[in-house]
Amino acid sequence: MELHRIGIIGLGLIGGSIGLDLQAKGHEVCGLVHREITATRAQERGLAQLVSTDPTIIKDCSIVIVALPLQQLIEPTQELINALPANAVITDVGSVKKPILNKWKNLHPKFIASHPMSGTIQTGVEAGQRELFKNKPWVATPDQTTDPEALKVVKNLALTLGSNWVTTDAETHDQAVALVSHLPVFISASLLAAVNQETNNEVLNLAKTIASGGFKDTSRIGGGNPSLGVAMAMYNSESLLKTFSTYRSSIEKFEKIIFHKQWDKLEQELEQTQINRPDYL
Amino acid sequence: MELHRIGIIGLGLIGGSIGLDLQAKGHEVCGLVHREITATRAQERGLAQLVSTDPTIIKDCSIVIVALPLQQLIEPTQELINALPANAVITDVGSVKKPILNKWKNLHPKFIASHPMSGTIQTGVEAGQRELFKNKPWVATPDQTTDPEALKVVKNLALTLGSNWVTTDAETHDQAVALVSHLPVFISASLLAAVNQETNNEVLNLAKTIASGGFKDTSRIGGGNPSLGVAMAMYNSESLLKTFSTYRSSIEKFEKIIFHKQWDKLEQELEQTQINRPDYL
């Protein structure tokens, strides 16, 4: 990839990590952040060569990565829109693509909707780290209005960071993330909510004493950041509700099999889930 | 704990691990196994000082631990029952207690229903390891017919292995394990089953590509040993079906909140699950 001056708006986990890797590859990185205190810390951590709260910092960039939280990507401020250089290739990092693509394709002719799929539980200016995207999928969701040259630029950017480049349509992306990323949050949260509904205190106290690895793993993402869960539900509700309906039928099926003591059938179902799981690892 | 000659019936993960630790504490351990090949290997691994397929090996033991799979504990063979020394304290390791207690309290006057709660994904004669039970709960479920002296003997045994001794009634135990141990298996399996119901191949293939840590953790125990899942359902179905019903109401509640776009309410619910989770860690 030829060297660029690249703007990154937002230097949290995703933006900061991209900034570190791009500088290591020789690019010039200009970071735009909201607060002075973040700018100071981002500069100290070397997340970009130049960091400012002044939108003009990105005016000469040929690529701009908008690495803001989902809500700010779906409802961008006029100030953000005005800051985007007219000739630059613009991409985002949002975890839901249909509402972002629908919004941004009318805002900028060289916008590429994309989703680098990696993360840690860290957030904020301290979270950025090297090689976060290495060997991880970077999904782009072009449509018929997408500029093919701009798409190539973002593809090269993803490859430079070591990501596996994947393209699909926004609808397919949003359904797939609903299934394997958003639905599990609510499955897991429902387990915690169900256990907490136990009214027999002796059972509840014993449950707390004996909960072990299986419970810990199954409940992990249901005990995560509430705002993230709300954003997933809010911006991907159509796809998510489809997966809820499928999931409910799965859980009801297991319940019926157990109620009717169909043990051979239960064994077959569990053999199937055992066979299926490695496909997702 | 004074030194004993202790019999262990079955030298798989649980029996083998107990055998290793008890020998290290100075006890004499006699292992009774089903097959010659297992006896040879158990002897090689030092899971007991003496290992045999002949039931008379345990005839002079003062304590006998029946470390067999759940089904064999609930439906013990006449040969197994005949092998139990009349004066020994007998205990088991089964993960469901009501059916075991109901069966065994009529079989032997010094039977103590108990459940050492620890494990790995390993099974069989190679699985036993030192200190498997250290700092883990060991739950006993005596009732009004239980011999208090025999209960003390099993308590000392559990403490010798470093376990945290807990007593409760069998009903409470079975409800608590249904909630935090058995229900999660079916929640997790239902996720795998739901994803596999996806009929759009493009979505399914992308889902397989992008599934990451959250999916892996939530689906882990649903992709485990099918026979174990069947045994849980078969022998704890009453308690398990109660938890299914509670869980279904939790998942339906989340679905309704999302359908009605009650985002503040969703945030409150997820804040609650985030607060609750550390109680189970």
PDB file of N, CA and C in Angstrom, chain B residues 3 12 43 47 73 83 88 90 95 105 115 122 135 155-156 159 176-177 188 210 212 235 244 267 270 273:
ATOM      1  N   LEU B   3      -6.307 -42.549  59.451  1.00  0.00           N
ATOM      2  CA  LEU B   3      -6.064 -43.256  58.193  1.00  0.00           C
ATOM      3  C   LEU B   3      -7.035 -44.426  58.007  1.00  0.00           C
ATOM      4  N   GLY B  12     -12.399 -43.096  36.968  1.00  0.00           N
ATOM      5  CA  GLY B  12     -12.412 -42.068  35.926  1.00  0.00           C
ATOM      6  C   GLY B  12     -11.928 -40.739  36.493  1.00  0.00           C
ATOM      7  N   GLN B  43      -3.485 -48.975  37.581  1.00  0.00           N
ATOM      8  CA  GLN B  43      -2.351 -49.388  38.404  1.00  0.00           C
ATOM      9  C   GLN B  43      -1.075 -48.676  37.936  1.00  0.00           C
ATOM     10  N   LEU B  47      -3.392 -44.732  40.472  1.00  0.00           N
ATOM     11  CA  LEU B  47      -4.641 -44.121  40.950  1.00  0.00           C
ATOM     12  C   LEU B  47      -5.098 -44.765  42.260  1.00  0.00           C
ATOM     13  N   LEU B  73     -25.330 -44.996  39.010  1.00  0.00           N
ATOM     14  CA  LEU B  73     -25.594 -44.657  40.408  1.00  0.00           C
ATOM     15  C   LEU B  73     -27.091 -44.739  40.685  1.00  0.00           C
ATOM     16  N   ALA B  83     -21.369 -55.991  46.579  1.00  0.00           N
ATOM     17  CA  ALA B  83     -19.942 -55.759  46.855  1.00  0.00           C
ATOM     18  C   ALA B  83     -19.724 -54.806  48.025  1.00  0.00           C
ATOM     19  N   ALA B  88     -19.145 -50.445  56.203  1.00  0.00           N
ATOM     20  CA  ALA B  88     -18.441 -49.271  55.672  1.00  0.00           C
ATOM     21  C   ALA B  88     -19.391 -48.089  55.517  1.00  0.00           C
ATOM     22  N   ILE B  90     -20.639 -45.470  52.964  1.00  0.00           N
ATOM     23  CA  ILE B  90     -20.705 -45.456  51.499  1.00  0.00           C
ATOM     24  C   ILE B  90     -21.097 -44.054  51.034  1.00  0.00           C
ATOM     25  N   SER B  95     -24.176 -36.099  40.189  1.00  0.00           N
ATOM     26  CA  SER B  95     -24.501 -34.689  40.032  1.00  0.00           C
ATOM     27  C   SER B  95     -25.990 -34.395  40.231  1.00  0.00           C
ATOM     28  N   LYS B 105     -30.682 -44.947  50.072  1.00  0.00           N
ATOM     29  CA  LYS B 105     -30.916 -44.947  51.522  1.00  0.00           C
ATOM     30  C   LYS B 105     -31.584 -46.248  51.957  1.00  0.00           C
ATOM     31  N   HIS B 115     -21.877 -34.872  46.413  1.00  0.00           N
ATOM     32  CA  HIS B 115     -21.555 -34.383  45.069  1.00  0.00           C
ATOM     33  C   HIS B 115     -20.342 -33.464  45.123  1.00  0.00           C
ATOM     34  N   GLN B 122     -11.922 -33.778  30.585  1.00  0.00           N
ATOM     35  CA  GLN B 122     -11.369 -35.112  30.419  1.00  0.00           C
ATOM     36  C   GLN B 122     -12.285 -36.161  31.046  1.00  0.00           C
ATOM     37  N   ASN B 135     -10.584 -26.291  47.155  1.00  0.00           N
ATOM     38  CA  ASN B 135     -11.367 -25.045  47.141  1.00  0.00           C
ATOM     39  C   ASN B 135     -12.651 -25.133  46.311  1.00  0.00           C
ATOM     40  N   LYS B 155     -17.659 -35.907  55.579  1.00  0.00           N
ATOM     41  CA  LYS B 155     -17.234 -34.508  55.731  1.00  0.00           C
ATOM     42  C   LYS B 155     -15.712 -34.421  55.881  1.00  0.00           C
ATOM     43  N   ASN B 156     -15.167 -35.271  56.737  1.00  0.00           N
ATOM     44  CA  ASN B 156     -13.710 -35.277  56.935  1.00  0.00           C
ATOM     45  C   ASN B 156     -12.968 -35.646  55.654  1.00  0.00           C
ATOM     46  N   LEU B 159     -13.016 -32.561  53.469  1.00  0.00           N
ATOM     47  CA  LEU B 159     -12.087 -31.545  53.990  1.00  0.00           C
ATOM     48  C   LEU B 159     -10.636 -31.949  53.736  1.00  0.00           C
ATOM     49  N   ALA B 176     -30.733 -26.167  42.394  1.00  0.00           N
ATOM     50  CA  ALA B 176     -29.591 -25.263  42.175  1.00  0.00           C
ATOM     51  C   ALA B 176     -28.729 -25.738  41.007  1.00  0.00           C
ATOM     52  N   VAL B 177     -28.463 -27.041  40.912  1.00  0.00           N
ATOM     53  CA  VAL B 177     -27.646 -27.508  39.774  1.00  0.00           C
ATOM     54  C   VAL B 177     -28.427 -27.398  38.462  1.00  0.00           C
ATOM     55  N   SER B 188     -27.127 -23.043  25.760  1.00  0.00           N
ATOM     56  CA  SER B 188     -25.972 -22.978  24.884  1.00  0.00           C
ATOM     57  C   SER B 188     -26.194 -23.841  23.636  1.00  0.00           C
ATOM     58  N   ILE B 210     -17.233 -14.917  11.022  1.00  0.00           N
ATOM     59  CA  ILE B 210     -17.080 -13.793  11.961  1.00  0.00           C
ATOM     60  C   ILE B 210     -17.329 -14.155  13.424  1.00  0.00           C
ATOM     61  N   SER B 212     -16.900 -14.905  17.035  1.00  0.00           N
ATOM     62  CA  SER B 212     -15.690 -14.658  17.827  1.00  0.00           C
ATOM     63  C   SER B 212     -15.916 -15.025  19.287  1.00  0.00           C
ATOM     64  N   TYR B 235     -32.283 -37.413  34.513  1.00  0.00           N
ATOM     65  CA  TYR B 235     -32.341 -37.634  35.953  1.00  0.00           C
ATOM     66  C   TYR B 235     -32.665 -36.383  36.760  1.00  0.00           C
ATOM     67  N   PHE B 244     -36.401 -24.172  32.707  1.00  0.00           N
ATOM     68  CA  PHE B 244     -36.711 -23.832  31.316  1.00  0.00           C
ATOM     69  C   PHE B 244     -37.836 -22.799  31.258  1.00  0.00           C
ATOM     70  N   GLU B 267     -31.771  -0.972  29.067  1.00  0.00           N
ATOM     71  CA  GLU B 267     -30.532  -0.595  29.756  1.00  0.00           C
ATOM     72  C   GLU B 267     -30.603  -0.989  31.238  1.00  0.00           C
ATOM     73  N   LEU B 270     -30.100  -4.760  31.572  1.00  0.00           N
ATOM     74  CA  LEU B 270     -28.709  -5.164  31.341  1.00  0.00           C
ATOM     75  C   LEU B 270     -27.792  -4.667  32.457  1.00  0.00           C
ATOM     76  N   THR B 273     -28.239  -7.365  35.102  1.00  0.00           N
ATOM     77  CA  THR B 273     -27.495  -8.605  34.855  1.00  0.00           C
ATOM     78  C   THR B 273     -25.996  -8.367  35.057  1.00  0.00           C
TER      79      THR B 273
END
